[in-house]
XYZ file of C-alpha atoms in Angstrom:
438
model
C 125.678 110.066 84.554
C 128.092 107.528 86.162
C 126.348 105.004 84.130
C 129.063 102.570 81.846
C 127.504 100.016 80.851
C 128.407 97.506 77.337
C 125.286 97.225 75.290
C 126.682 93.823 74.584
C 125.494 92.797 78.791
C 122.197 93.137 77.709
C 120.990 91.806 74.794
C 117.383 91.352 74.207
C 116.272 90.201 70.799
C 112.444 89.658 70.895
C 109.378 92.004 73.203
C 108.987 88.974 75.511
C 112.876 89.702 76.883
C 112.244 93.503 76.368
C 109.619 93.542 78.752
C 111.947 91.525 81.065
C 114.001 94.540 80.879
C 111.713 96.399 81.985
C 110.556 94.301 84.133
C 113.495 93.873 86.079
C 111.772 95.245 89.174
C 115.373 96.409 90.884
C 116.307 98.539 88.705
C 112.648 100.060 87.344
C 110.772 99.972 90.589
C 113.511 100.211 93.205
C 115.935 102.817 94.913
C 114.730 106.053 93.596
C 115.366 109.297 95.434
C 114.658 109.563 98.280
C 117.437 112.019 99.703
C 115.205 115.251 99.586
C 113.171 113.688 102.539
C 115.928 113.196 104.782
C 115.924 117.861 104.603
C 112.347 118.009 105.229
C 110.290 118.943 108.829
C 109.273 115.212 109.007
C 111.738 113.761 110.265
C 114.158 114.107 113.702
C 117.278 113.231 113.621
C 119.132 113.500 117.679
C 122.530 114.025 118.004
C 123.309 110.612 119.426
C 122.454 108.721 116.336
C 123.765 111.500 113.764
C 126.821 109.587 113.502
C 125.224 106.765 112.841
C 123.842 107.115 109.340
C 125.460 108.220 105.862
C 127.497 111.142 105.099
C 125.065 112.166 102.457
C 122.144 111.739 104.484
C 124.201 113.070 107.967
C 124.732 116.376 105.084
C 121.525 117.046 103.937
C 119.693 116.981 107.796
C 121.901 119.682 108.603
C 121.395 121.361 105.055
C 125.581 121.066 105.182
C 126.736 122.719 101.926
C 128.568 119.634 100.714
C 125.960 116.803 100.627
C 128.068 114.365 99.206
C 131.780 114.391 100.007
C 133.375 111.642 98.233
C 131.110 109.081 98.561
C 128.872 107.882 95.599
C 124.962 108.102 95.218
C 122.177 105.462 94.093
C 119.754 109.054 94.274
C 121.544 110.157 90.879
C 123.232 106.913 89.527
C 120.094 105.036 90.007
C 117.266 107.025 88.512
C 119.724 107.306 84.949
C 120.694 103.356 85.210
C 116.360 102.608 84.689
C 116.663 105.464 81.761
C 119.616 103.568 79.974
C 117.257 100.478 80.775
C 114.195 102.383 79.306
C 116.645 103.337 75.910
C 117.997 100.050 75.375
C 114.578 99.088 74.999
C 112.905 101.614 73.051
C 116.184 101.284 70.151
C 115.824 98.295 70.843
C 111.877 98.201 69.419
C 112.027 100.315 67.381
C 114.619 98.158 64.952
C 111.939 95.360 64.947
C 109.598 93.841 62.508
C 106.794 92.772 64.829
C 102.990 91.316 63.451
C 99.447 92.822 63.102
C 99.547 90.555 66.651
C 101.678 91.581 68.158
C 101.060 95.924 67.861
C 99.191 95.755 71.231
C 102.135 94.678 72.764
C 104.810 96.500 71.032
C 103.058 99.759 71.807
C 102.689 98.370 75.710
C 106.283 98.216 75.938
C 106.874 100.964 74.132
C 104.429 103.102 76.872
C 106.054 101.025 79.779
C 109.727 102.742 78.758
C 108.815 106.211 78.415
C 106.851 106.542 81.495
C 110.129 104.779 83.524
C 111.625 107.594 81.660
C 109.757 110.334 82.586
C 109.640 108.531 86.158
C 112.520 108.683 86.475
C 113.759 112.544 85.697
C 111.253 113.498 86.961
C 112.797 112.193 90.287
C 115.717 113.244 89.796
C 114.611 116.777 89.032
C 113.003 117.659 92.422
C 116.867 116.919 93.914
C 119.084 118.535 90.872
C 117.090 121.350 88.932
C 116.377 124.304 90.849
C 111.733 124.579 91.214
C 110.073 125.287 88.394
C 109.586 129.259 87.684
C 108.017 130.256 84.419
C 109.719 133.255 84.231
C 113.780 131.369 84.903
C 112.987 128.103 83.481
C 114.294 128.193 80.345
C 117.680 129.783 81.383
C 117.962 127.275 84.971
C 120.420 124.383 85.031
C 117.900 121.439 84.535
C 119.012 117.376 83.523
C 120.948 115.226 81.113
C 118.310 114.184 79.003
C 119.536 111.095 77.182
C 117.901 109.153 74.970
C 120.341 106.626 73.342
C 121.861 103.497 74.587
C 124.595 103.959 73.693
C 126.394 103.869 76.688
C 129.246 106.192 75.806
C 127.311 108.868 74.272
C 128.153 112.775 76.854
C 125.033 114.603 76.824
C 125.309 118.126 78.476
C 122.455 119.711 81.040
C 119.355 120.951 79.109
C 117.365 123.888 80.875
C 114.761 123.120 83.428
C 112.030 123.877 80.916
C 113.250 121.935 78.505
C 113.740 119.151 81.071
C 109.894 119.346 81.741
C 109.299 119.584 78.539
C 110.472 116.946 77.907
C 109.511 114.448 80.351
C 105.862 115.882 79.635
C 105.999 115.271 75.974
C 107.489 111.208 77.385
C 104.080 111.066 79.143
C 102.011 112.165 76.237
C 103.021 110.080 73.879
C 103.034 106.930 76.658
C 99.424 107.740 77.070
C 98.510 106.990 73.819
C 100.086 103.419 74.142
C 99.334 102.313 77.897
C 95.937 100.039 78.605
C 94.304 101.615 81.072
C 95.324 98.225 83.719
C 98.041 96.542 83.616
C 98.559 93.111 84.914
C 101.371 93.964 87.908
C 101.390 97.242 89.390
C 105.437 97.296 89.141
C 104.458 98.185 85.297
C 102.886 101.517 84.720
C 99.346 101.703 82.990
C 97.535 105.186 81.723
C 96.471 105.933 84.467
C 99.532 105.641 86.361
C 100.663 108.350 83.602
C 98.173 110.249 83.992
C 98.813 110.589 87.662
C 102.279 111.479 87.139
C 101.467 114.232 83.703
C 99.286 115.589 87.328
C 102.497 115.501 89.470
C 104.415 116.946 87.334
C 101.608 119.643 86.606
C 101.213 120.331 89.848
C 105.153 121.244 90.665
C 104.656 123.074 87.806
C 101.722 125.392 89.349
C 99.797 124.429 86.533
C 96.369 123.699 88.304
C 94.431 123.187 85.931
C 96.304 120.898 84.337
C 96.930 119.124 87.206
C 93.352 118.379 88.343
C 92.256 117.529 84.904
C 95.647 115.250 84.903
C 94.375 113.484 88.244
C 90.962 113.362 87.681
C 91.266 111.002 84.507
C 93.733 109.036 86.751
C 91.464 107.971 89.362
C 88.087 108.700 87.277
C 84.599 108.815 88.520
C 84.235 106.577 91.607
C 88.508 106.081 93.045
C 89.193 103.666 95.236
C 90.380 104.287 98.908
C 91.051 102.226 101.672
C 89.188 102.303 104.763
C 91.644 102.385 107.269
C 89.002 101.255 110.084
C 88.855 97.584 107.822
C 90.078 94.918 109.836
C 92.402 93.707 106.922
C 95.015 97.294 108.384
C 95.738 95.609 111.879
C 98.417 98.306 114.052
C 100.121 95.497 115.435
C 101.682 94.345 112.858
C 105.064 94.823 111.383
C 103.808 95.872 108.125
C 100.557 97.653 108.019
C 99.841 97.276 104.401
C 99.988 94.156 101.934
C 102.875 93.467 101.220
C 105.170 93.610 97.399
C 104.683 90.409 97.148
C 101.037 90.768 97.341
C 101.367 94.301 95.110
C 97.635 93.869 93.937
C 95.351 93.925 97.153
C 95.994 97.780 97.825
C 93.918 99.302 95.336
C 94.332 102.281 96.052
C 97.960 102.256 94.211
C 98.239 102.637 90.617
C 101.967 102.153 89.817
C 104.167 100.082 92.504
C 107.757 101.969 93.474
C 110.051 102.248 96.518
C 113.149 104.457 97.347
C 116.510 103.877 98.094
C 117.367 102.402 101.639
C 118.525 105.483 104.379
C 119.193 104.064 107.620
C 117.755 107.340 108.386
C 114.270 106.660 107.397
C 114.454 102.705 108.342
C 112.472 101.814 111.572
C 114.406 98.370 111.543
C 117.642 100.672 112.674
C 115.537 102.951 115.480
C 117.209 106.296 113.945
C 115.246 108.443 112.813
C 111.800 109.504 114.063
C 109.089 111.965 112.656
C 109.483 115.828 113.818
C 107.290 115.981 117.220
C 104.614 118.808 115.760
C 103.957 116.657 112.997
C 103.474 113.722 115.300
C 101.190 115.483 117.257
C 99.203 117.628 114.439
C 97.134 113.935 114.071
C 94.047 114.100 116.246
C 93.582 111.203 118.299
C 90.384 109.849 116.146
C 92.909 109.880 113.048
C 93.390 106.043 112.695
C 96.891 106.953 111.014
C 98.688 108.157 114.732
C 98.536 104.284 115.380
C 98.786 102.946 111.715
C 101.766 104.995 110.392
C 103.916 105.948 113.635
C 105.257 102.985 116.241
C 105.027 105.237 119.558
C 108.055 104.597 121.832
C 107.419 104.896 125.844
C 109.558 108.386 125.578
C 106.927 109.461 123.331
C 108.858 109.777 120.114
C 107.395 108.383 116.770
C 108.956 106.186 114.012
C 106.895 105.823 110.916
C 106.132 101.914 109.600
C 102.750 102.725 107.406
C 104.907 102.770 103.750
C 102.318 101.639 101.007
C 105.533 99.244 99.720
C 104.187 96.771 102.714
C 107.976 96.670 103.970
C 110.402 98.839 105.466
C 111.126 100.503 102.031
C 109.566 103.681 101.475
C 106.368 103.714 98.906
C 107.369 105.985 96.149
C 104.776 104.646 93.408
C 101.330 106.397 92.831
C 98.276 105.939 94.655
C 94.800 107.399 95.049
C 94.959 108.716 98.140
C 98.043 111.698 96.533
C 96.002 111.828 93.602
C 93.025 113.018 95.487
C 94.920 115.643 97.438
C 95.825 116.652 94.308
C 92.404 117.048 92.969
C 91.463 118.873 95.788
C 94.317 121.191 96.156
C 93.268 122.706 92.510
C 90.232 122.798 93.079
C 90.560 125.191 96.178
C 92.861 127.093 93.959
C 90.287 127.667 91.239
C 88.100 129.447 93.498
C 85.927 125.783 93.703
C 86.081 124.602 97.512
C 83.033 123.235 98.561
C 84.109 121.015 96.070
C 88.205 120.628 97.658
C 86.296 120.281 101.390
C 84.357 117.358 99.681
C 86.721 115.991 98.451
C 89.055 116.326 101.830
C 85.863 115.241 103.854
C 85.987 111.643 101.509
C 89.606 110.778 102.535
C 89.726 111.981 106.173
C 86.270 109.814 106.975
C 87.754 106.580 105.900
C 91.581 107.745 108.123
C 89.422 108.364 111.055
C 88.170 105.931 113.527
C 84.356 104.938 112.416
C 81.582 107.712 113.647
C 84.356 110.057 114.848
C 84.650 112.387 111.934
C 83.388 115.599 111.838
C 82.748 117.540 107.998
C 86.069 119.722 107.380
C 84.261 123.417 109.063
C 86.249 125.947 107.553
C 86.136 129.535 106.360
C 86.591 129.043 101.989
C 89.775 130.830 102.486
C 91.482 128.528 104.728
C 90.611 125.482 102.651
C 93.862 125.631 100.955
C 95.786 125.928 104.019
C 93.251 122.971 105.616
C 94.097 120.039 102.322
C 97.938 121.508 102.311
C 97.855 120.471 106.294
C 96.176 116.997 104.976
C 98.904 117.000 102.463
C 101.823 116.702 104.903
C 100.048 114.205 107.996
C 98.805 112.023 104.246
C 101.890 111.862 102.409
C 104.530 112.235 105.342
C 107.113 109.705 104.703
C 105.491 108.569 101.091
C 108.708 109.226 98.294
C 110.161 112.815 98.851
C 106.710 114.530 98.267
C 107.258 116.860 101.319
C 110.446 117.871 99.686
C 108.568 118.747 96.952
C 105.975 120.386 97.940
C 108.417 122.555 100.483
C 110.318 123.747 97.096
C 107.175 124.489 95.404
C 104.808 126.722 98.268
C 108.641 128.680 98.813
C 107.916 130.454 95.771
C 104.408 131.690 97.337
C 104.794 134.341 100.489
C 101.637 132.977 102.023
C 103.227 129.300 102.619
C 106.580 129.854 102.215
C 108.750 128.563 105.469
C 111.937 128.918 106.903
C 113.199 125.246 108.633
C 115.734 124.758 111.466
C 117.013 122.437 114.091
C 118.989 122.406 116.700
C 122.616 119.891 115.885
C 125.210 119.538 118.782
C 123.810 122.670 120.200
C 124.310 124.999 116.614
C 120.886 126.209 115.368
C 120.925 125.617 111.592
C 118.004 127.082 109.127
C 116.963 126.347 105.613
C 115.199 129.542 104.342
C 112.635 129.678 101.469
C 114.302 129.410 97.813
C 117.515 128.443 99.479
C 120.430 127.490 97.192
C 120.353 124.799 99.267
C 117.031 122.930 97.778
C 118.542 122.228 94.781
C 121.654 119.555 95.942
C 124.572 119.178 94.019
C 125.591 116.874 90.768
C 128.306 113.832 92.557
C 131.663 115.548 91.479
C 132.572 112.311 89.903
C 129.681 112.740 87.632
C 131.443 116.111 87.350
C 134.954 114.756 86.442
C 133.696 112.085 84.309
C 130.890 114.751 81.573
C 132.318 118.185 82.264
C 128.563 119.236 82.668
C 128.667 122.841 84.944
C 128.029 122.013 88.352
C 124.730 123.272 91.002
C 125.803 126.337 93.417
C 124.686 125.809 96.098
């Protein structure tokens, strides 16, 4: 962990001081890893502009053996900075003497810190660990699990199982401490913690647990945006409510944004949606115009981030959780219920009066859910990367991705070692931990 701060740089003393540490949105809510998305089948980078993107982006796009070279990466360091802030808060508040009137604030603070730490570790695990496999998780290399605010403490790598167990423990404890709702969407609530639990369980392929957590997060009457609303205007630069008005999008349970990357920012006119992905949207599907700008040549560029800015939304929202519910129901032999949920989402995504209820056989419902999951969450965080890693373990949905770069065809087969990113070389030199083999 290339984070060498002096604890005296941050010296909060009171509960309000510690809340201010966690309210540092640049550290706690921005800069989530995004590089995995560059390696998915959702993005297309033309040959003539590959030189315009950073070395790590270019290498991730082409599935090179080495990603970072000599370049430092925020995908690794930024989450560990957030983890350090969490540990400063957890260590600091543990030494405070509080009154009974401060207990709720104390609990809220501790729950927020545990959530943020779990969220950072989860995102790191999707780049720097193998996908969770129950038969190998105990021996596969996991993350460095730092629980002390001492910046000089060195920690070896855990196993994947230990990493996931740690994440689950943080979240389950956070659930007992957090309020159901927060004043700001940048502060995690118990609903957000349940949502993150659903994501973690999904990545572990523990579908009943994922379903229960998604149910608990959304409740009986989840709020979904109706894309037919006059308040959502495809001609606007930012289609959805901006960060400054974060509570205006009621689908958002926890607000966060990803790392800034040239290949994903429409302002640079560099990266485009894969042509087959874009063509998969029905002509009456409003996502086709709300999510994308289309050039005169027919190339589509993503613009529809729930961040309300050029930055990709990387938080937790109701649309993702509903799709988790639908997938888990389909996998748990409840396809009819899965179809009901998918219809509830899509009727709000299609032009009013044009959507026809899903009409597929029960054995095709899961595939339909996964298709809509890709379309709905195409450029949200690294979700497509996470899904490819998870689904590649199932022969039915395993997929080889291929590209042609400068006339050379390159491929990424299912379960390839390149689905696990190398640790930055500087981290290997500083900590001496074992490197991933790509």
